[in-house]
PDB file of C-alpha atoms and ligand atoms in Angstrom:
ATOM      1  CA  MET A 876      10.726  31.873 -80.099  1.00  0.00           C
ATOM      2  CA  ALA A 877       6.928  32.020 -80.051  1.00  0.00           C
ATOM      3  CA  LYS A 878       3.874  29.573 -79.153  1.00  0.00           C
ATOM      4  CA  ARG A 879       1.996  28.805 -82.065  1.00  0.00           C
ATOM      5  CA  ARG A 880      -0.940  27.242 -80.523  1.00  0.00           C
ATOM      6  CA  ASP A 881      -3.212  27.492 -83.323  1.00  0.00           C
ATOM      7  CA  ARG A 882      -1.180  26.012 -85.871  1.00  0.00           C
ATOM      8  CA  VAL A 883       0.111  23.124 -83.231  1.00  0.00           C
ATOM      9  CA  SER A 884      -1.579  19.799 -83.869  1.00  0.00           C
ATOM     10  CA  GLU A 885      -3.052  18.344 -80.628  1.00  0.00           C
ATOM     11  CA  ALA A 886      -0.459  15.092 -81.515  1.00  0.00           C
ATOM     12  CA  VAL A 887       2.600  17.588 -80.533  1.00  0.00           C
ATOM     13  CA  ILE A 888       0.909  18.672 -77.861  1.00  0.00           C
ATOM     14  CA  ARG A 889       0.384  15.632 -76.042  1.00  0.00           C
ATOM     15  CA  ARG A 890       4.283  14.840 -77.167  1.00  0.00           C
ATOM     16  CA  LEU A 891       5.435  18.424 -74.984  1.00  0.00           C
ATOM     17  CA  PRO A 892       5.854  16.698 -71.659  1.00  0.00           C
ATOM     18  CA  LYS A 893       7.647  13.684 -72.198  1.00  0.00           C
ATOM     19  CA  TYR A 894       9.914  16.050 -74.920  1.00  0.00           C
ATOM     20  CA  TYR A 895      10.421  18.292 -71.142  1.00  0.00           C
ATOM     21  CA  ARG A 896      10.888  14.986 -69.046  1.00  0.00           C
ATOM     22  CA  TYR A 897      13.703  13.999 -71.474  1.00  0.00           C
ATOM     23  CA  ILE A 898      15.180  16.910 -71.749  1.00  0.00           C
ATOM     24  CA  THR A 899      15.159  17.933 -68.303  1.00  0.00           C
ATOM     25  CA  GLU A 900      16.639  14.625 -66.906  1.00  0.00           C
ATOM     26  CA  LEU A 901      19.485  15.372 -69.319  1.00  0.00           C
ATOM     27  CA  LYS A 902      19.761  19.042 -67.843  1.00  0.00           C
ATOM     28  CA  ASN A 903      19.961  17.450 -64.414  1.00  0.00           C
ATOM     29  CA  ASN A 904      22.556  14.943 -65.860  1.00  0.00           C
ATOM     30  CA  GLY A 905      24.961  17.827 -66.828  1.00  0.00           C
ATOM     31  CA  VAL A 906      24.465  16.902 -70.427  1.00  0.00           C
ATOM     32  CA  GLN A 907      25.372  20.003 -73.103  1.00  0.00           C
ATOM     33  CA  ARG A 908      23.993  18.671 -76.234  1.00  0.00           C
ATOM     34  CA  VAL A 909      22.196  15.729 -77.849  1.00  0.00           C
ATOM     35  CA  SER A 910      21.020  14.479 -81.438  1.00  0.00           C
ATOM     36  CA  SER A 911      17.628  14.382 -82.522  1.00  0.00           C
ATOM     37  CA  ASN A 912      18.789  10.751 -83.374  1.00  0.00           C
ATOM     38  CA  GLU A 913      19.615  10.162 -79.443  1.00  0.00           C
ATOM     39  CA  LEU A 914      16.825  11.926 -78.159  1.00  0.00           C
ATOM     40  CA  GLY A 915      15.144   9.490 -80.803  1.00  0.00           C
ATOM     41  CA  GLN A 916      16.374   6.354 -79.703  1.00  0.00           C
ATOM     42  CA  LYS A 917      15.818   7.542 -75.881  1.00  0.00           C
ATOM     43  CA  MET A 918      12.470   8.886 -76.054  1.00  0.00           C
ATOM     44  CA  GLY A 919      10.897   6.066 -79.001  1.00  0.00           C
ATOM     45  CA  LEU A 920      10.711   8.659 -81.447  1.00  0.00           C
ATOM     46  CA  THR A 921      12.886   8.237 -85.135  1.00  0.00           C
ATOM     47  CA  ALA A 922      15.059  11.520 -85.375  1.00  0.00           C
ATOM     48  CA  SER A 923      12.617  13.274 -88.209  1.00  0.00           C
ATOM     49  CA  GLN A 924       9.423  13.165 -85.985  1.00  0.00           C
ATOM     50  CA  ILE A 925      11.336  15.136 -83.332  1.00  0.00           C
ATOM     51  CA  ARG A 926      12.842  17.422 -86.060  1.00  0.00           C
ATOM     52  CA  GLN A 927       9.154  18.046 -87.250  1.00  0.00           C
ATOM     53  CA  ASP A 928       8.068  18.683 -83.871  1.00  0.00           C
ATOM     54  CA  PHE A 929      10.616  21.172 -83.087  1.00  0.00           C
ATOM     55  CA  ASN A 930       9.827  22.831 -86.238  1.00  0.00           C
ATOM     56  CA  CYS A 931       6.378  23.494 -85.164  1.00  0.00           C
ATOM     57  CA  PHE A 932       8.211  25.966 -82.522  1.00  0.00           C
ATOM     58  CA  GLY A 933      10.435  27.308 -84.743  1.00  0.00           C
ATOM     59  CA  GLY A 934      12.995  25.015 -84.540  1.00  0.00           C
ATOM     60  CA  PHE A 935      16.209  25.247 -82.361  1.00  0.00           C
ATOM     61  CA  GLY A 936      18.531  22.483 -83.523  1.00  0.00           C
ATOM     62  CA  GLN A 937      21.376  23.272 -86.069  1.00  0.00           C
ATOM     63  CA  GLN A 938      22.353  21.111 -88.375  1.00  0.00           C
ATOM     64  CA  GLY A 939      25.796  19.182 -87.475  1.00  0.00           C
ATOM     65  CA  TYR A 940      25.443  20.142 -83.729  1.00  0.00           C
ATOM     66  CA  GLY A 941      22.082  18.672 -82.712  1.00  0.00           C
ATOM     67  CA  TYR A 942      20.218  20.431 -79.800  1.00  0.00           C
ATOM     68  CA  ASN A 943      21.784  22.470 -77.087  1.00  0.00           C
ATOM     69  CA  VAL A 944      20.268  20.769 -73.801  1.00  0.00           C
ATOM     70  CA  PRO A 945      19.928  23.867 -70.967  1.00  0.00           C
ATOM     71  CA  GLU A 946      18.764  26.012 -73.896  1.00  0.00           C
ATOM     72  CA  LEU A 947      15.816  23.217 -75.479  1.00  0.00           C
ATOM     73  CA  HIS A 948      15.218  22.803 -71.900  1.00  0.00           C
ATOM     74  CA  GLY A 949      14.699  26.899 -71.414  1.00  0.00           C
ATOM     75  CA  GLU A 950      12.440  26.822 -75.021  1.00  0.00           C
ATOM     76  CA  LEU A 951      10.528  24.010 -74.071  1.00  0.00           C
ATOM     77  CA  LYS A 952       9.473  25.604 -70.526  1.00  0.00           C
ATOM     78  CA  LYS A 953       8.603  28.479 -71.737  1.00  0.00           C
ATOM     79  CA  ILE A 954       6.459  26.536 -74.952  1.00  0.00           C
ATOM     80  CA  ILE A 955       4.354  24.440 -72.114  1.00  0.00           C
ATOM     81  CA  GLY A 956       4.190  28.178 -70.115  1.00  0.00           C
ATOM     82  CA  LEU A 957       6.132  26.669 -66.996  1.00  0.00           C
ATOM     83  CA  ASP A 958       8.296  29.608 -66.902  1.00  0.00           C
ATOM     84  CA  ARG A 959       5.479  31.287 -64.883  1.00  0.00           C
ATOM     85  CA  GLN A 960       3.292  30.967 -61.575  1.00  0.00           C
ATOM     86  CA  TYR A 961      -0.235  29.263 -61.817  1.00  0.00           C
ATOM     87  CA  ASN A 962      -2.661  29.368 -58.575  1.00  0.00           C
ATOM     88  CA  MET A 963      -5.262  26.517 -58.172  1.00  0.00           C
ATOM     89  CA  VAL A 964      -8.212  25.954 -56.681  1.00  0.00           C
ATOM     90  CA  VAL A 965      -9.236  22.482 -55.518  1.00  0.00           C
ATOM     91  CA  ILE A 966     -13.033  21.287 -55.657  1.00  0.00           C
ATOM     92  CA  GLY A 967     -14.119  18.259 -53.829  1.00  0.00           C
ATOM     93  CA  ALA A 968     -11.482  18.084 -50.060  1.00  0.00           C
ATOM     94  CA  GLY A 969     -11.767  13.900 -50.169  1.00  0.00           C
ATOM     95  CA  ASN A 970      -9.435  11.456 -50.814  1.00  0.00           C
ATOM     96  CA  LEU A 971      -8.242  13.113 -54.186  1.00  0.00           C
ATOM     97  CA  GLY A 972      -8.584  16.565 -52.999  1.00  0.00           C
ATOM     98  CA  GLN A 973      -6.797  15.673 -50.176  1.00  0.00           C
ATOM     99  CA  ALA A 974      -3.870  13.822 -52.109  1.00  0.00           C
ATOM    100  CA  LEU A 975      -3.475  16.492 -54.156  1.00  0.00           C
ATOM    101  CA  ALA A 976      -3.152  19.143 -51.759  1.00  0.00           C
ATOM    102  CA  ASN A 977      -0.806  17.181 -49.846  1.00  0.00           C
ATOM    103  CA  TYR A 978       1.557  16.394 -53.012  1.00  0.00           C
ATOM    104  CA  SER A 979       4.468  19.406 -52.649  1.00  0.00           C
ATOM    105  CA  GLY A 980       5.946  18.731 -56.112  1.00  0.00           C
ATOM    106  CA  PHE A 981       3.422  21.040 -57.944  1.00  0.00           C
ATOM    107  CA  GLU A 982       5.200  23.966 -55.873  1.00  0.00           C
ATOM    108  CA  LYS A 983       8.379  22.926 -57.307  1.00  0.00           C
ATOM    109  CA  GLU A 984       6.992  23.411 -60.679  1.00  0.00           C
ATOM    110  CA  GLY A 985       4.847  26.152 -60.690  1.00  0.00           C
ATOM    111  CA  PHE A 986       1.531  24.989 -58.811  1.00  0.00           C
ATOM    112  CA  TYR A 987      -0.077  26.395 -56.293  1.00  0.00           C
ATOM    113  CA  ILE A 988      -2.822  24.691 -54.758  1.00  0.00           C
ATOM    114  CA  LYS A 989      -4.284  28.251 -52.707  1.00  0.00           C
ATOM    115  CA  ALA A 990      -7.239  26.377 -51.201  1.00  0.00           C
ATOM    116  CA  LEU A 991      -9.440  23.704 -51.515  1.00  0.00           C
ATOM    117  CA  PHE A 992     -13.678  24.147 -51.162  1.00  0.00           C
ATOM    118  CA  ASP A 993     -15.918  21.497 -50.218  1.00  0.00           C
ATOM    119  CA  ILE A 994     -19.624  21.153 -49.066  1.00  0.00           C
ATOM    120  CA  ASN A 995     -19.041  19.264 -46.285  1.00  0.00           C
ATOM    121  CA  PRO A 996     -19.264  21.407 -42.895  1.00  0.00           C
ATOM    122  CA  ARG A 997     -16.908  18.226 -41.302  1.00  0.00           C
ATOM    123  CA  LEU A 998     -14.331  19.242 -43.664  1.00  0.00           C
ATOM    124  CA  VAL A 999     -14.803  22.774 -44.028  1.00  0.00           C
ATOM    125  CA  GLY A1000     -12.336  24.583 -41.448  1.00  0.00           C
ATOM    126  CA  ILE A1001      -9.372  21.756 -41.739  1.00  0.00           C
ATOM    127  CA  SER A1002      -6.129  22.480 -43.523  1.00  0.00           C
ATOM    128  CA  ILE A1003      -4.261  20.297 -45.665  1.00  0.00           C
ATOM    129  CA  ARG A1004      -0.595  20.740 -45.330  1.00  0.00           C
ATOM    130  CA  GLY A1005      -1.587  24.345 -44.382  1.00  0.00           C
ATOM    131  CA  ILE A1006      -3.805  25.333 -46.738  1.00  0.00           C
ATOM    132  CA  ASP A1007      -7.907  25.522 -45.410  1.00  0.00           C
ATOM    133  CA  VAL A1008     -10.631  23.733 -46.592  1.00  0.00           C
ATOM    134  CA  LEU A1009     -12.993  26.867 -47.390  1.00  0.00           C
ATOM    135  CA  ASP A1010     -17.308  26.431 -47.911  1.00  0.00           C
ATOM    136  CA  ILE A1011     -17.941  26.255 -51.373  1.00  0.00           C
ATOM    137  CA  ASP A1012     -20.368  28.874 -51.117  1.00  0.00           C
ATOM    138  CA  SER A1013     -17.673  31.536 -50.691  1.00  0.00           C
ATOM    139  CA  LEU A1014     -15.677  30.287 -54.067  1.00  0.00           C
ATOM    140  CA  LYS A1015     -17.143  33.509 -55.519  1.00  0.00           C
ATOM    141  CA  SER A1016     -16.144  35.597 -53.413  1.00  0.00           C
ATOM    142  CA  TYR A1017     -12.609  34.131 -52.655  1.00  0.00           C
ATOM    143  CA  VAL A1018     -12.140  34.179 -56.315  1.00  0.00           C
ATOM    144  CA  GLY A1019     -13.032  38.084 -56.828  1.00  0.00           C
ATOM    145  CA  LYS A1020     -10.061  38.685 -54.390  1.00  0.00           C
ATOM    146  CA  ASN A1021      -7.309  36.288 -55.428  1.00  0.00           C
ATOM    147  CA  HIS A1022      -6.140  35.748 -59.024  1.00  0.00           C
ATOM    148  CA  ILE A1023      -6.481  31.867 -59.878  1.00  0.00           C
ATOM    149  CA  ASP A1024      -5.826  30.587 -62.960  1.00  0.00           C
ATOM    150  CA  ILE A1025      -6.745  26.621 -62.820  1.00  0.00           C
ATOM    151  CA  GLY A1026      -9.969  25.570 -61.286  1.00  0.00           C
ATOM    152  CA  VAL A1027      -9.562  21.002 -60.580  1.00  0.00           C
ATOM    153  CA  ILE A1028     -12.518  19.476 -59.806  1.00  0.00           C
ATOM    154  CA  CYS A1029     -12.492  16.621 -57.367  1.00  0.00           C
ATOM    155  CA  THR A1030     -16.135  15.944 -56.882  1.00  0.00           C
ATOM    156  CA  PRO A1031     -18.469  13.185 -57.266  1.00  0.00           C
ATOM    157  CA  LYS A1032     -19.063  13.368 -61.234  1.00  0.00           C
ATOM    158  CA  GLU A1033     -22.865  13.855 -60.266  1.00  0.00           C
ATOM    159  CA  GLN A1034     -21.825  17.234 -59.405  1.00  0.00           C
ATOM    160  CA  ALA A1035     -18.755  17.683 -61.758  1.00  0.00           C
ATOM    161  CA  GLN A1036     -20.561  19.457 -64.376  1.00  0.00           C
ATOM    162  CA  GLU A1037     -22.226  21.962 -62.093  1.00  0.00           C
ATOM    163  CA  ILE A1038     -18.986  22.751 -60.489  1.00  0.00           C
ATOM    164  CA  ALA A1039     -17.592  23.527 -63.659  1.00  0.00           C
ATOM    165  CA  GLU A1040     -20.054  25.578 -64.916  1.00  0.00           C
ATOM    166  CA  LEU A1041     -19.588  27.129 -61.271  1.00  0.00           C
ATOM    167  CA  LEU A1042     -15.606  27.537 -61.852  1.00  0.00           C
ATOM    168  CA  VAL A1043     -16.550  29.230 -65.455  1.00  0.00           C
ATOM    169  CA  ASP A1044     -19.050  32.108 -63.501  1.00  0.00           C
ATOM    170  CA  CYS A1045     -16.011  32.681 -61.219  1.00  0.00           C
ATOM    171  CA  GLY A1046     -14.537  33.483 -64.155  1.00  0.00           C
ATOM    172  CA  ILE A1047     -11.754  30.384 -63.935  1.00  0.00           C
ATOM    173  CA  LYS A1048     -11.059  29.575 -68.054  1.00  0.00           C
ATOM    174  CA  ASN A1049      -9.056  26.590 -67.113  1.00  0.00           C
ATOM    175  CA  ILE A1050     -10.219  23.206 -65.627  1.00  0.00           C
ATOM    176  CA  TRP A1051      -8.365  20.382 -64.410  1.00  0.00           C
ATOM    177  CA  ASN A1052     -11.077  17.433 -64.466  1.00  0.00           C
ATOM    178  CA  PHE A1053     -10.689  14.523 -62.441  1.00  0.00           C
ATOM    179  CA  ALA A1054     -14.219  13.381 -62.416  1.00  0.00           C
ATOM    180  CA  PRO A1055     -14.972  10.770 -64.824  1.00  0.00           C
ATOM    181  CA  VAL A1056     -17.335  12.695 -67.014  1.00  0.00           C
ATOM    182  CA  ASP A1057     -17.215  15.152 -69.809  1.00  0.00           C
ATOM    183  CA  VAL A1058     -17.776  18.024 -68.994  1.00  0.00           C
ATOM    184  CA  VAL A1059     -19.426  20.774 -71.367  1.00  0.00           C
ATOM    185  CA  LEU A1060     -18.383  24.335 -71.540  1.00  0.00           C
ATOM    186  CA  PRO A1061     -17.779  26.824 -73.841  1.00  0.00           C
ATOM    187  CA  ASP A1062     -15.398  27.146 -76.436  1.00  0.00           C
ATOM    188  CA  ASP A1063     -13.021  29.727 -75.048  1.00  0.00           C
ATOM    189  CA  VAL A1064     -12.566  27.482 -71.432  1.00  0.00           C
ATOM    190  CA  VAL A1065      -9.677  24.866 -71.625  1.00  0.00           C
ATOM    191  CA  VAL A1066     -10.283  21.637 -70.219  1.00  0.00           C
ATOM    192  CA  GLU A1067      -8.072  18.712 -69.844  1.00  0.00           C
ATOM    193  CA  ASN A1068      -9.469  15.513 -68.485  1.00  0.00           C
ATOM    194  CA  VAL A1069      -7.504  13.337 -66.092  1.00  0.00           C
ATOM    195  CA  HIS A1070      -8.714   9.667 -66.472  1.00  0.00           C
ATOM    196  CA  LEU A1071      -6.337   7.272 -63.913  1.00  0.00           C
ATOM    197  CA  SER A1072      -8.965   4.416 -64.932  1.00  0.00           C
ATOM    198  CA  ASP A1073      -8.134   4.878 -68.750  1.00  0.00           C
ATOM    199  CA  SER A1074      -4.132   4.394 -68.469  1.00  0.00           C
ATOM    200  CA  LEU A1075      -5.189   1.405 -65.928  1.00  0.00           C
ATOM    201  CA  TYR A1076      -6.927   0.005 -68.801  1.00  0.00           C
ATOM    202  CA  ILE A1077      -4.263  -0.222 -71.213  1.00  0.00           C
ATOM    203  CA  LEU A1078      -2.457  -2.102 -68.795  1.00  0.00           C
ATOM    204  CA  CYS A1079      -4.840  -4.446 -68.546  1.00  0.00           C
ATOM    205  CA  TYR A1080      -4.960  -4.342 -72.054  1.00  0.00           C
ATOM    206  CA  ARG A1081      -1.438  -5.114 -72.816  1.00  0.00           C
ATOM    207  CA  THR A1082      -1.371  -7.526 -69.991  1.00  0.00           C
ATOM    208  CA  GLY A1083      -4.123  -9.318 -72.026  1.00  0.00           C
ATOM    209  CA  GLU A1084      -1.801  -8.922 -75.017  1.00  0.00           C
ATOM    210  CA  GLU A1085       1.220 -11.026 -73.611  1.00  0.00           C
ATOM    211  CA  SER A1086      -0.651 -13.876 -72.400  1.00  0.00           C
TER     212      SER A1086
HETATM  213  P1  LIG B1006     -14.203  12.020 -51.957  1.00  0.00           P
HETATM  214  O1  LIG B1006     -15.827  11.121 -52.191  1.00  0.00           O
HETATM  215  O2  LIG B1006     -13.059  11.461 -50.671  1.00  0.00           O
HETATM  216  O3  LIG B1006     -14.549  13.351 -51.887  1.00  0.00           O
HETATM  217  C1  LIG B1006     -15.450  14.041 -52.508  1.00  0.00           C
HETATM  218  C2  LIG B1006     -15.680  15.268 -52.379  1.00  0.00           C
HETATM  219  O4  LIG B1006     -16.687  16.449 -52.738  1.00  0.00           O
HETATM  220  C3  LIG B1006     -16.488  15.110 -50.802  1.00  0.00           C
HETATM  221  O5  LIG B1006     -15.384  15.600 -49.700  1.00  0.00           O
HETATM  222  C4  LIG B1006     -17.632  16.230 -50.806  1.00  0.00           C
HETATM  223  O6  LIG B1006     -18.103  16.474 -49.773  1.00  0.00           O
HETATM  224  C5  LIG B1006     -17.485  16.945 -51.772  1.00  0.00           C
HETATM  225  N1  LIG B1006     -18.134  17.761 -52.737  1.00  0.00           N
HETATM  226  C6  LIG B1006     -19.460  16.813 -52.900  1.00  0.00           C
HETATM  227  N2  LIG B1006     -20.493  17.599 -54.264  1.00  0.00           N
HETATM  228  C7  LIG B1006     -19.355  18.769 -53.803  1.00  0.00           C
HETATM  229  C8  LIG B1006     -20.136  20.061 -54.387  1.00  0.00           C
HETATM  230  N3  LIG B1006     -21.420  20.682 -54.978  1.00  0.00           N
HETATM  231  N4  LIG B1006     -19.097  21.180 -53.437  1.00  0.00           N
HETATM  232  C9  LIG B1006     -17.767  21.167 -53.143  1.00  0.00           C
HETATM  233  N5  LIG B1006     -17.448  19.534 -52.987  1.00  0.00           N
HETATM  234  C10 LIG B1006     -18.318  18.742 -53.140  1.00  0.00           C
HETATM  235  O7  LIG B1006     -13.720  11.414 -53.351  1.00  0.00           O
HETATM  236  P2  LIG B1006     -12.884  10.870 -54.289  1.00  0.00           P
HETATM  237  O8  LIG B1006     -12.187   9.456 -53.745  1.00  0.00           O
HETATM  238  O9  LIG B1006     -11.365  12.271 -53.812  1.00  0.00           O
HETATM  239  O10 LIG B1006     -13.091  11.305 -55.954  1.00  0.00           O
HETATM  240  C11 LIG B1006     -13.448  12.814 -56.301  1.00  0.00           C
HETATM  241  C12 LIG B1006     -13.385  12.315 -57.621  1.00  0.00           C
HETATM  242  O11 LIG B1006     -12.466  12.157 -57.788  1.00  0.00           O
HETATM  243  C13 LIG B1006     -14.573  11.698 -57.799  1.00  0.00           C
HETATM  244  O12 LIG B1006     -15.111  12.011 -59.316  1.00  0.00           O
HETATM  245  C14 LIG B1006     -13.711  10.313 -58.141  1.00  0.00           C
HETATM  246  O13 LIG B1006     -14.138   9.398 -59.340  1.00  0.00           O
HETATM  247  C15 LIG B1006     -12.895  11.224 -58.841  1.00  0.00           C
HETATM  248  N6  LIG B1006     -11.276  10.365 -59.216  1.00  0.00           N
HETATM  249  C16 LIG B1006     -10.571  10.559 -60.081  1.00  0.00           C
HETATM  250  C17 LIG B1006      -9.018  10.037 -60.520  1.00  0.00           C
HETATM  251  C18 LIG B1006      -8.716  10.032 -61.888  1.00  0.00           C
HETATM  252  O14 LIG B1006      -8.155   9.340 -62.521  1.00  0.00           O
HETATM  253  N7  LIG B1006      -8.925  10.743 -62.685  1.00  0.00           N
HETATM  254  C19 LIG B1006      -9.061   8.505 -59.920  1.00  0.00           C
HETATM  255  C20 LIG B1006      -9.596   8.682 -58.201  1.00  0.00           C
HETATM  256  C21 LIG B1006     -10.664   9.528 -57.850  1.00  0.00           C
END
């Protein structure tokens, strides 16, 4: 099953993590087989939506059988790219940078934070769960010597653009940006923004809907 990223819509890509989460749970519960109807009911999607989504990747169900859960799990893992290891550096070793470094769960999925970088001399030299905080000035030479796939921005928003450009200048083409600002980068750089507040605003809006 090939990754057909060029032809896959953003909406389908956004649903992939949810598919993976549900299928992982089924697999962990020992379920061998699931129909698109059953999966749809669990996930709040229609069976035809699920079939259409999976068809973007060539489809992997069998009519009258449904999906083989362990196989589907393996395929989704490959499609998302979770079948390999990713090395990351975190820029900004404050509250959020340290929280990310303290979370061991990413490693179980193949995401390794190799180092944190900061500008604050009081943070440079410490280590978080064994991960060193290095001087931001050493980022370029560090990335030159260590294979890094993903740069994580955890600086204040005022520094985010400059840090994003620095990461790209170091050869890093994948950026996970937590700063509440849209960084502008060349088209060949992949940027994924995480804004917890957006999710909170939606919760807030829905709370308002109920009252
Ligand atoms: P913080 O102030 O605790 O940490 C920021 C760190 O960045 C500091 O240690 C600072 O020395 C460092 N820094 C500043 N300029 C730098 C530079 N040029 N190079 C390297 N390091 C530099 O802030 P906190 O609470 O950790 O938040 C970090 C960022 O994450 C902020 O932009 C904040 O708005 C954002 N944030 C985003 C969330 C989300 O849902 N995406 C949730 C919480 C925070």
